[in-house]
PDB file of C-alpha atoms and ligand atoms in Angstrom:
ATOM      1  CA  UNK A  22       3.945 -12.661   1.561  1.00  0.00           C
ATOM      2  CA  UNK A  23       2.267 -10.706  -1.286  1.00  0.00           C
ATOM      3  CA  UNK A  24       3.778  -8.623  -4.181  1.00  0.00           C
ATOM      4  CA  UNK A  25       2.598  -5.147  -2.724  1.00  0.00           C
ATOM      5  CA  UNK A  26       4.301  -2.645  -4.804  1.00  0.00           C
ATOM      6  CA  UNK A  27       3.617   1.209  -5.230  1.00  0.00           C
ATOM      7  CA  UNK A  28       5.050   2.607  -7.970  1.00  0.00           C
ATOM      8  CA  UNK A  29       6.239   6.488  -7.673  1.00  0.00           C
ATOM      9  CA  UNK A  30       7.007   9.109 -10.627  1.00  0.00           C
ATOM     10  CA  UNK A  31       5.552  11.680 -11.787  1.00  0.00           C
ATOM     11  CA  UNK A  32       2.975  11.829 -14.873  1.00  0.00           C
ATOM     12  CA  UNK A  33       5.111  10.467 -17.957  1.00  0.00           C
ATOM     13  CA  UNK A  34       7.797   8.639 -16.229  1.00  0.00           C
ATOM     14  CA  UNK A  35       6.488   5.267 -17.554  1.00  0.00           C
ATOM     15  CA  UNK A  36       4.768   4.088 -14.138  1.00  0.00           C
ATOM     16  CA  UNK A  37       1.830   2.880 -16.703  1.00  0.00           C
ATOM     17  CA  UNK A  38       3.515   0.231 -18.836  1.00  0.00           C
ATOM     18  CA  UNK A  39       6.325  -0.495 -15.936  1.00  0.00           C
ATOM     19  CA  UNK A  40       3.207  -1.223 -13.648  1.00  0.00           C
ATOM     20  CA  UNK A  41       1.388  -3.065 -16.259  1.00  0.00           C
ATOM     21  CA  UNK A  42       5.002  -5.338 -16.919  1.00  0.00           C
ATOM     22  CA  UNK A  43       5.474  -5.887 -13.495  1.00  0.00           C
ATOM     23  CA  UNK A  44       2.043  -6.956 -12.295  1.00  0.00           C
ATOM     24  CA  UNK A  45       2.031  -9.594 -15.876  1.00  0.00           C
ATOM     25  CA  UNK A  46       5.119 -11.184 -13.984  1.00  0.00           C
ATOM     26  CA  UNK A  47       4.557 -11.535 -10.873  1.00  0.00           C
ATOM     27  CA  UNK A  48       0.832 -12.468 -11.741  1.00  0.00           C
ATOM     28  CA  UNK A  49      -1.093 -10.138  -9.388  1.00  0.00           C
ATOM     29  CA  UNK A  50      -3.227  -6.862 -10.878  1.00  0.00           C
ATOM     30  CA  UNK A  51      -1.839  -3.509 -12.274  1.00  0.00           C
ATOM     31  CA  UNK A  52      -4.104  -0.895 -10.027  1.00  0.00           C
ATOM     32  CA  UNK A  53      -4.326   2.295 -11.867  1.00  0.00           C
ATOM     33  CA  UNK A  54      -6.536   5.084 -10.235  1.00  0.00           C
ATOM     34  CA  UNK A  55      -5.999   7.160 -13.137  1.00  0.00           C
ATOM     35  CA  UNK A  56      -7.804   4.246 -15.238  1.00  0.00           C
ATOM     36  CA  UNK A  57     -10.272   3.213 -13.096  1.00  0.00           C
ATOM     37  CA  UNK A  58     -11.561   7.469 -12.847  1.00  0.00           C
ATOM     38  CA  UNK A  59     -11.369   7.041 -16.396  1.00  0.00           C
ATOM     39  CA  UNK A  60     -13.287   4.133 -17.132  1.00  0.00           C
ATOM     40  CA  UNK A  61     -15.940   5.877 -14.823  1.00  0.00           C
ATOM     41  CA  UNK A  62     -15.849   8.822 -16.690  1.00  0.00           C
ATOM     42  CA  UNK A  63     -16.404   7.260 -19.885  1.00  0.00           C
ATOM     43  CA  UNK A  64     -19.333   5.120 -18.412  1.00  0.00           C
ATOM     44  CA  UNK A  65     -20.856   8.384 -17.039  1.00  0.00           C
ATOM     45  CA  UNK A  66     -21.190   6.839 -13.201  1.00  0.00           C
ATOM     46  CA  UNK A  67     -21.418   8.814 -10.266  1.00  0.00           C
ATOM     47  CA  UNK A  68     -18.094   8.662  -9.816  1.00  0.00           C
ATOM     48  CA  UNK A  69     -17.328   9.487 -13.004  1.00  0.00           C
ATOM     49  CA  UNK A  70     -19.859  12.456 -12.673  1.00  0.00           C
ATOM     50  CA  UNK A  71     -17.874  13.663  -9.898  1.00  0.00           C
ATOM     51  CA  UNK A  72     -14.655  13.739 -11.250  1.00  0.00           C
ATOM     52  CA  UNK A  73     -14.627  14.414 -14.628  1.00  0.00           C
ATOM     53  CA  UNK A  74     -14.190  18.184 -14.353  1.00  0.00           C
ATOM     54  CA  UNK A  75     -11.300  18.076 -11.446  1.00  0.00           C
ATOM     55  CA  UNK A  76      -9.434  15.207 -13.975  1.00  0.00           C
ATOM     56  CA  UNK A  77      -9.741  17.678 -16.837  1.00  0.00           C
ATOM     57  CA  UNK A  78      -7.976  20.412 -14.641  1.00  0.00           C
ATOM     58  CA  UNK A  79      -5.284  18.488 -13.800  1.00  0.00           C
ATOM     59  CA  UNK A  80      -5.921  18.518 -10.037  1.00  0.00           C
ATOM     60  CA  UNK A  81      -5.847  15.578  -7.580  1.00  0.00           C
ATOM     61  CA  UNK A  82      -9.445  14.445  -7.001  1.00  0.00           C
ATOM     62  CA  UNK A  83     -10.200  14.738  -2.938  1.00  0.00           C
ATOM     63  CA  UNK A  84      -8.492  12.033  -0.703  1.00  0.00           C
ATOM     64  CA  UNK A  85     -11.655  10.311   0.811  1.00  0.00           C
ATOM     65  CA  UNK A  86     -12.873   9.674  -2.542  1.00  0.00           C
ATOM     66  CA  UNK A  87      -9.774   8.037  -3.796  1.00  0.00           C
ATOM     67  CA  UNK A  88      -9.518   5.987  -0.665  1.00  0.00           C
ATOM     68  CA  UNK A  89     -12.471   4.556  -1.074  1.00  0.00           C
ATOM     69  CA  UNK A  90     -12.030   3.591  -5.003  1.00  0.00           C
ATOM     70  CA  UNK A  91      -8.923   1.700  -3.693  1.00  0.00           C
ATOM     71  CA  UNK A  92     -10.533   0.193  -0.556  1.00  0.00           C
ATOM     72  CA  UNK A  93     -12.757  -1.387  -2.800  1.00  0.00           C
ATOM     73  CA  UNK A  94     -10.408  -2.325  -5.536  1.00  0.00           C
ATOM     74  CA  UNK A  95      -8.207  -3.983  -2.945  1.00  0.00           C
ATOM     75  CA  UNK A  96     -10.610  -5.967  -1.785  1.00  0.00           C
ATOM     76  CA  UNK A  97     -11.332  -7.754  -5.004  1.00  0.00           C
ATOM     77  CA  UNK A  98     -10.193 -11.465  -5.147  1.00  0.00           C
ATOM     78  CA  UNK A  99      -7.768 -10.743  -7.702  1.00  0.00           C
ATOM     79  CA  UNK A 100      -5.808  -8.538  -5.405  1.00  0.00           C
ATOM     80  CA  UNK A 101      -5.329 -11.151  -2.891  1.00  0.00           C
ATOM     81  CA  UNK A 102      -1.891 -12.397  -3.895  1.00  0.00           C
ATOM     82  CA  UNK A 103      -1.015  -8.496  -4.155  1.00  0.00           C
ATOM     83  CA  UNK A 104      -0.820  -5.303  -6.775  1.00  0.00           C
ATOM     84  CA  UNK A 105       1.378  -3.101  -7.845  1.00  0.00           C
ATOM     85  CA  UNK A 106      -0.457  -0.163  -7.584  1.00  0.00           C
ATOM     86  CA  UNK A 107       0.108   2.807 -10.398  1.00  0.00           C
ATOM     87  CA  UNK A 108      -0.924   6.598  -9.418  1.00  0.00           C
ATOM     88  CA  UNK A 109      -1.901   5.965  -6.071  1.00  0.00           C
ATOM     89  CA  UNK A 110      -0.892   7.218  -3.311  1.00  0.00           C
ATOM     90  CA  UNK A 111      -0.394  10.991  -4.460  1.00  0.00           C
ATOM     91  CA  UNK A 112      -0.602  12.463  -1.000  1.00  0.00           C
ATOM     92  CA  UNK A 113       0.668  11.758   2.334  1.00  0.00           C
ATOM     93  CA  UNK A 114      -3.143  11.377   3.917  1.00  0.00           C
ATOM     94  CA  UNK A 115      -3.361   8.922   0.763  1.00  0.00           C
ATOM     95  CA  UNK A 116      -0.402   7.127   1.852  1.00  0.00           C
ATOM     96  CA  UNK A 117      -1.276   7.198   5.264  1.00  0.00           C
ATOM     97  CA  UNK A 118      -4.590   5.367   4.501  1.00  0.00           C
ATOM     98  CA  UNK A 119      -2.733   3.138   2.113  1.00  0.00           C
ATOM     99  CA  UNK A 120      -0.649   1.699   5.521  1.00  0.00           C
ATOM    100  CA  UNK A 121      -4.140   0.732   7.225  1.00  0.00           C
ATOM    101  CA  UNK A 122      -5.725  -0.462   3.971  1.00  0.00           C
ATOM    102  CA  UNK A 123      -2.519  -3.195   3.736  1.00  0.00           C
ATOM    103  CA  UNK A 124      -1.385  -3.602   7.531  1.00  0.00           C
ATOM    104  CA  UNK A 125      -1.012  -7.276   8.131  1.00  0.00           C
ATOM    105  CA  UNK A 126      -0.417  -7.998   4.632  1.00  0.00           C
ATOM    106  CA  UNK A 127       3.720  -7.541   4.456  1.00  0.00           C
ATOM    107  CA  UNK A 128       5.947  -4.351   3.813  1.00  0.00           C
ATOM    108  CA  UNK A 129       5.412  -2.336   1.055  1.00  0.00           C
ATOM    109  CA  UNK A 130       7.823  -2.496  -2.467  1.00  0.00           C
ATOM    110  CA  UNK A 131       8.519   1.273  -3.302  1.00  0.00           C
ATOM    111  CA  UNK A 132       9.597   2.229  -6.355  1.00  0.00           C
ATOM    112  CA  UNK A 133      10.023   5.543  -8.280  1.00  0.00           C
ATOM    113  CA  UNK A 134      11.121   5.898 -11.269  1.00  0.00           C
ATOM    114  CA  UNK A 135      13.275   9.321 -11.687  1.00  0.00           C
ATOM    115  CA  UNK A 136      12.939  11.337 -15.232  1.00  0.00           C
ATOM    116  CA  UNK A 137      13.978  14.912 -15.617  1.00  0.00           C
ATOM    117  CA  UNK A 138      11.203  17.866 -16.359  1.00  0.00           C
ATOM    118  CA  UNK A 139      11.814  18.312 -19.861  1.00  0.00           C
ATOM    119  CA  UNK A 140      12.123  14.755 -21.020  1.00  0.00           C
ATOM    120  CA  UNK A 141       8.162  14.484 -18.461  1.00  0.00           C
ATOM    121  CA  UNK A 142       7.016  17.106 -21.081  1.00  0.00           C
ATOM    122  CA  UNK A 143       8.447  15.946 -24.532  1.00  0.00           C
ATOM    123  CA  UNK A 144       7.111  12.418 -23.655  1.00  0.00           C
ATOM    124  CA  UNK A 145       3.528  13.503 -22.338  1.00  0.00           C
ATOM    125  CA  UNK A 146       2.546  16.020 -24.995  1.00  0.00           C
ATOM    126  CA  UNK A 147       3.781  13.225 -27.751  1.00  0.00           C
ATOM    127  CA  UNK A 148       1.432  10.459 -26.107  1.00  0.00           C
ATOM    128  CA  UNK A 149      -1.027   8.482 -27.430  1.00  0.00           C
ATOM    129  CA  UNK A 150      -3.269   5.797 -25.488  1.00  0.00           C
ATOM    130  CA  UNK A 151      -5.420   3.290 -26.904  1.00  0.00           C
ATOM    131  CA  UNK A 152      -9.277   5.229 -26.793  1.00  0.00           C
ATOM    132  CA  UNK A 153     -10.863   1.903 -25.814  1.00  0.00           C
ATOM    133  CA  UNK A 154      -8.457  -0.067 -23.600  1.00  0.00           C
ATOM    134  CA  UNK A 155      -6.138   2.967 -22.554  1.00  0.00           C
ATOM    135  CA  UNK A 156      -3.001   1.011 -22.985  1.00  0.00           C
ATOM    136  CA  UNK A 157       0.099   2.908 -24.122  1.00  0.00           C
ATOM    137  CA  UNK A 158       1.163   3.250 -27.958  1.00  0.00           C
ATOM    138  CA  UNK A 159       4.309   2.195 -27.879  1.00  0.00           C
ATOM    139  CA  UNK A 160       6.295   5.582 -29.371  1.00  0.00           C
ATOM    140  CA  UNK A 161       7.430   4.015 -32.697  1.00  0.00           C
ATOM    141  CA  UNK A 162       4.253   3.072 -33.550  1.00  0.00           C
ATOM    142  CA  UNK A 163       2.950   4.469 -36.920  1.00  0.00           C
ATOM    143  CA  UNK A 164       0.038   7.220 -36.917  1.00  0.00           C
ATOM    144  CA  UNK A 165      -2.146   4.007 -38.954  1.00  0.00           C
ATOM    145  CA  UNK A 166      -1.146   1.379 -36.337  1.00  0.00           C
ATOM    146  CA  UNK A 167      -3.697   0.375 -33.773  1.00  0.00           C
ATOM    147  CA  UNK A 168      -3.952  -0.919 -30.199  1.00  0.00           C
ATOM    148  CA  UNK A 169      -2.060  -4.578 -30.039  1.00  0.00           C
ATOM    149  CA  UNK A 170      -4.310  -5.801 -27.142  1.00  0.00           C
ATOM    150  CA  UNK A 171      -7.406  -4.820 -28.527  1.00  0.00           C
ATOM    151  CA  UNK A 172      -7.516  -2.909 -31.736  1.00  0.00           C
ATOM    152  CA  UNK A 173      -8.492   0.332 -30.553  1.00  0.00           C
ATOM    153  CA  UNK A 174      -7.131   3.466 -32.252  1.00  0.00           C
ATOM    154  CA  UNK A 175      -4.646   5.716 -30.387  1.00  0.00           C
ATOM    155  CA  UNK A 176      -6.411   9.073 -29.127  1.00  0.00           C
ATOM    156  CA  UNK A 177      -4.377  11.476 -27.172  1.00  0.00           C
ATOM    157  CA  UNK A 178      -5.430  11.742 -23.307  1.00  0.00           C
ATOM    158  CA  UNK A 179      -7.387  14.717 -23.257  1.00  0.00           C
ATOM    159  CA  UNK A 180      -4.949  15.535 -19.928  1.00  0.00           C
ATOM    160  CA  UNK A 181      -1.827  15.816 -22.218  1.00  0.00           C
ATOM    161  CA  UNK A 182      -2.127  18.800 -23.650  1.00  0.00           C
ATOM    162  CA  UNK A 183       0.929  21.509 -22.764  1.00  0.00           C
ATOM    163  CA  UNK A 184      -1.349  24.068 -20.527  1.00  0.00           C
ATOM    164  CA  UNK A 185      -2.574  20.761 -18.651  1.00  0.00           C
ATOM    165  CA  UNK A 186       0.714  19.128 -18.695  1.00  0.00           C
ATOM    166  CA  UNK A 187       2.215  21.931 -16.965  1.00  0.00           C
ATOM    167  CA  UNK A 188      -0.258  22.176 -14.286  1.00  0.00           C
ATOM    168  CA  UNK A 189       0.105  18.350 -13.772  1.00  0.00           C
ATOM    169  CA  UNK A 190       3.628  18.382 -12.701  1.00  0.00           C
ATOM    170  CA  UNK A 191       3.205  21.244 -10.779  1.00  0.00           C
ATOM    171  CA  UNK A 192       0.644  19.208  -8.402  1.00  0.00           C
ATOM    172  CA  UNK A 193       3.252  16.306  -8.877  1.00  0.00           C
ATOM    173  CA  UNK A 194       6.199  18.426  -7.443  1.00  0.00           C
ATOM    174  CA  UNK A 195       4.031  20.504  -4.592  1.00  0.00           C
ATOM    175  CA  UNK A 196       1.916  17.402  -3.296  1.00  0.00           C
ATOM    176  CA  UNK A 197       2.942  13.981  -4.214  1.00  0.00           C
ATOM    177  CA  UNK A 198       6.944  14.214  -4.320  1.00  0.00           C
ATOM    178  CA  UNK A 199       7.216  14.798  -0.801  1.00  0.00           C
ATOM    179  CA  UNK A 200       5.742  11.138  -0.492  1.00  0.00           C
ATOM    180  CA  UNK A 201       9.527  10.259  -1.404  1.00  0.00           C
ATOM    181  CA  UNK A 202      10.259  11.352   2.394  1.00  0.00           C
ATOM    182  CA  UNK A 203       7.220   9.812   3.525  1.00  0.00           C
ATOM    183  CA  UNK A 204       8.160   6.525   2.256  1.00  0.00           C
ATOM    184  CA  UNK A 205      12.405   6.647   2.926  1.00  0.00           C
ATOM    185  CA  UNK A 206      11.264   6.209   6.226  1.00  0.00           C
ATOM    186  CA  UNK A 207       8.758   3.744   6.528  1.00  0.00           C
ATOM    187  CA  UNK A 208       9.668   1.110   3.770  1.00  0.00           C
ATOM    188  CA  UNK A 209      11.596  -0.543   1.378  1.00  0.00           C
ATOM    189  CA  UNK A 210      12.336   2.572  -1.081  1.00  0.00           C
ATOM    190  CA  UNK A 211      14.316   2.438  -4.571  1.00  0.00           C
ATOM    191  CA  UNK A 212      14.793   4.830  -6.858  1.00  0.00           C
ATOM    192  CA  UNK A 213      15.370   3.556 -10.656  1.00  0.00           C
ATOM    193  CA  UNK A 214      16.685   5.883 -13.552  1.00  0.00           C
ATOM    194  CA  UNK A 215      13.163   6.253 -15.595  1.00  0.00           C
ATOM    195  CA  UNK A 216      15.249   7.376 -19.006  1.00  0.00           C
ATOM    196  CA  UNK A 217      16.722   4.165 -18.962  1.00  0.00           C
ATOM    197  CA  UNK A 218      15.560   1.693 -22.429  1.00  0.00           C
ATOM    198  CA  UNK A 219      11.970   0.404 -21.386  1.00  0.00           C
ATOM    199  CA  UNK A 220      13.374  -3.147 -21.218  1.00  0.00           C
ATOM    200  CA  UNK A 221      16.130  -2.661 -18.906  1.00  0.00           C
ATOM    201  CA  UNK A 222      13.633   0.041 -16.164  1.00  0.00           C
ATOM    202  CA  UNK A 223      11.401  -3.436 -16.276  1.00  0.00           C
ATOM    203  CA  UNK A 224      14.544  -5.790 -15.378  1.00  0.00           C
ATOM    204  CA  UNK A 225      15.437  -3.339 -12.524  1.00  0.00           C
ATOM    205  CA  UNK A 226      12.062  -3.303 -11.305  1.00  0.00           C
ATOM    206  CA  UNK A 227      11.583  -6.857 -11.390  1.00  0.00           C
ATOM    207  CA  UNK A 228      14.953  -7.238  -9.578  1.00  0.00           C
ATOM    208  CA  UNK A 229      13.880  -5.125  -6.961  1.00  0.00           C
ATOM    209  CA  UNK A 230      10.326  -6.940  -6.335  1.00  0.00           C
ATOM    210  CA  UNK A 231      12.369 -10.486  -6.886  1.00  0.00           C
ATOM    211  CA  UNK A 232      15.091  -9.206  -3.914  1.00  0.00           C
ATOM    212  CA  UNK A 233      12.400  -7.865  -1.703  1.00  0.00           C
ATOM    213  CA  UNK A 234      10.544 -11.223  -2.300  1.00  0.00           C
ATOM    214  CA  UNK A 235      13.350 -13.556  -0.972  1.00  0.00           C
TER     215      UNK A 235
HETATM  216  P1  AMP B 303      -2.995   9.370 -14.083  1.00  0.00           P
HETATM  217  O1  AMP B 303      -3.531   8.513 -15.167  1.00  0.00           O
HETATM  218  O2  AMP B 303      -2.385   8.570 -12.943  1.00  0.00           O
HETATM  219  O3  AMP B 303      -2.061  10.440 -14.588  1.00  0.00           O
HETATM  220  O4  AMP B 303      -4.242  10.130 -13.418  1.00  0.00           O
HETATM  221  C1  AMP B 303      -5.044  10.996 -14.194  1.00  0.00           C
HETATM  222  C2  AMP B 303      -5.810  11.956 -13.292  1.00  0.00           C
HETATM  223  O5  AMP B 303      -6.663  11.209 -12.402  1.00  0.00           O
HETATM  224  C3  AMP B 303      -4.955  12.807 -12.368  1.00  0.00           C
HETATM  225  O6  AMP B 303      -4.461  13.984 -13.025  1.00  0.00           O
HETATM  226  C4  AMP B 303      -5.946  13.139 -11.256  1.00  0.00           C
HETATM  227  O7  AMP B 303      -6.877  14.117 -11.675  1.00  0.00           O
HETATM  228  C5  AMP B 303      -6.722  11.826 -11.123  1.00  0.00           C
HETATM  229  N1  AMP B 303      -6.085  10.894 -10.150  1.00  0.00           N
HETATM  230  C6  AMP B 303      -5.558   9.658 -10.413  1.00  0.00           C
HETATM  231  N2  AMP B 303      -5.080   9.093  -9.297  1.00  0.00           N
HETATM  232  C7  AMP B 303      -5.305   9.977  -8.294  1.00  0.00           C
HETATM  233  C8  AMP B 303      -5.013   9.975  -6.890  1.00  0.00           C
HETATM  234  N3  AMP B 303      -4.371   8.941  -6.293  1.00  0.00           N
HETATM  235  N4  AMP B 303      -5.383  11.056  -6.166  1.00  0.00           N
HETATM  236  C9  AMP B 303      -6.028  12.102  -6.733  1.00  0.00           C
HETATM  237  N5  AMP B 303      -6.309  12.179  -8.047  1.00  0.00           N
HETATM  238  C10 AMP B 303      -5.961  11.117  -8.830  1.00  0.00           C
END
């Protein structure tokens, strides 16, 4: 059976780096949407074309689209052991889709990681992401230090501003955390205290995937 693992939160709970530690240790791909709509922004695709302005809103690009950008991500070889998908699903026609997309292919690992409001806001407008690979500065990191994997210089996501912030966890709470009900009933769902140190979130989460795996 695969490691299929969605990882809940909302923006700023740490679902990028958790995803990205999980997915290095179980050896299957970290599936961000919000990275691959970024990459296609900054390559000025189609796709990219088409959701640049929605992105810079803070609003949740339309469902077909995003279906299709992971249809086709999950269909890459590197997926076939599994993902742990980061940002995706977001709505319940998402997760809906999500069920087809992976039917025959195991239950799903759901995770979310729980943070409250303020600490969301405190930790997103104080966030800085590599410009080239996107990876997160780690929040110690000096002003002069650059990216570890690559050597990129830390920009702040143009997203992370307060106005934007705002209206991100607004979608969060409206549209995506009723997923939390969606998922309670349909498959293996734990909730892990996001405010936790990093280190011990990415023990519980790879305690979870380990149980789930025996
Ligand atoms: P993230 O990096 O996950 O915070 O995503 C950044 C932005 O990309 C979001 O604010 C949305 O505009 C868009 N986005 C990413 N994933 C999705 C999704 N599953 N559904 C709709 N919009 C998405």
């Amino acid at each position: 059976m695969g490691v299929n693992v969605v990882m809940l939160g909302p923006p700023g709970a740490g679902k990028g780096t958790q995803a990205e530690r999980l997915a290095t240790r179980f050896g299957v791909p970290r599936i961000s949407t919000g990275d691959l709509l970024r990459e296609a922004v900054a390559a000025g695709s189609p796709l990219g074309e088409l959701v640049r302005a929605v992105m810079a809103r803070g609003d949740l690009v339309g469902d077909a689209l995003m279906i299709e950008v992971v249809r086709d991500r999950l269909t890459r070889p590197d997926a076939a052991p599994g993902f742990v998908l980061d940002g995706f699903p977001r709505t319940i026609p998402q997760a809906e889709a999500l069920e087809r997309l992976t039917a025959g292919l195991g239950a799903l690992t759901v995770v979310e990681l729980i943070v409250p409001e303020q600490e969301l806001v405190r930790r997103l407008c104080s966030r800085r992401v590599c410009g080239s690979c996107g990876t997160n500065a780690d929040p110690s990191a000096g002003a002069d230090s650059r990216c570890g994997r690559c050597g990129g210089a830390w920009v702040q996501r143009t997203d992370d501003n307060a106005q934007v912030v705002r209206d991100r966890l607004a979608v969060f709470s409206r549209i995506t955390r009723p997923l939390v009900d969606f998922y309670r009933s349909r498959a293996a769902y734990r909730q892990v205290d996001g405010t936790r140190p990093p280190d011990e979130v990415a023990a519980a989460l790879a305690e979870i995937v380990g149980e789930e795996q025996r």
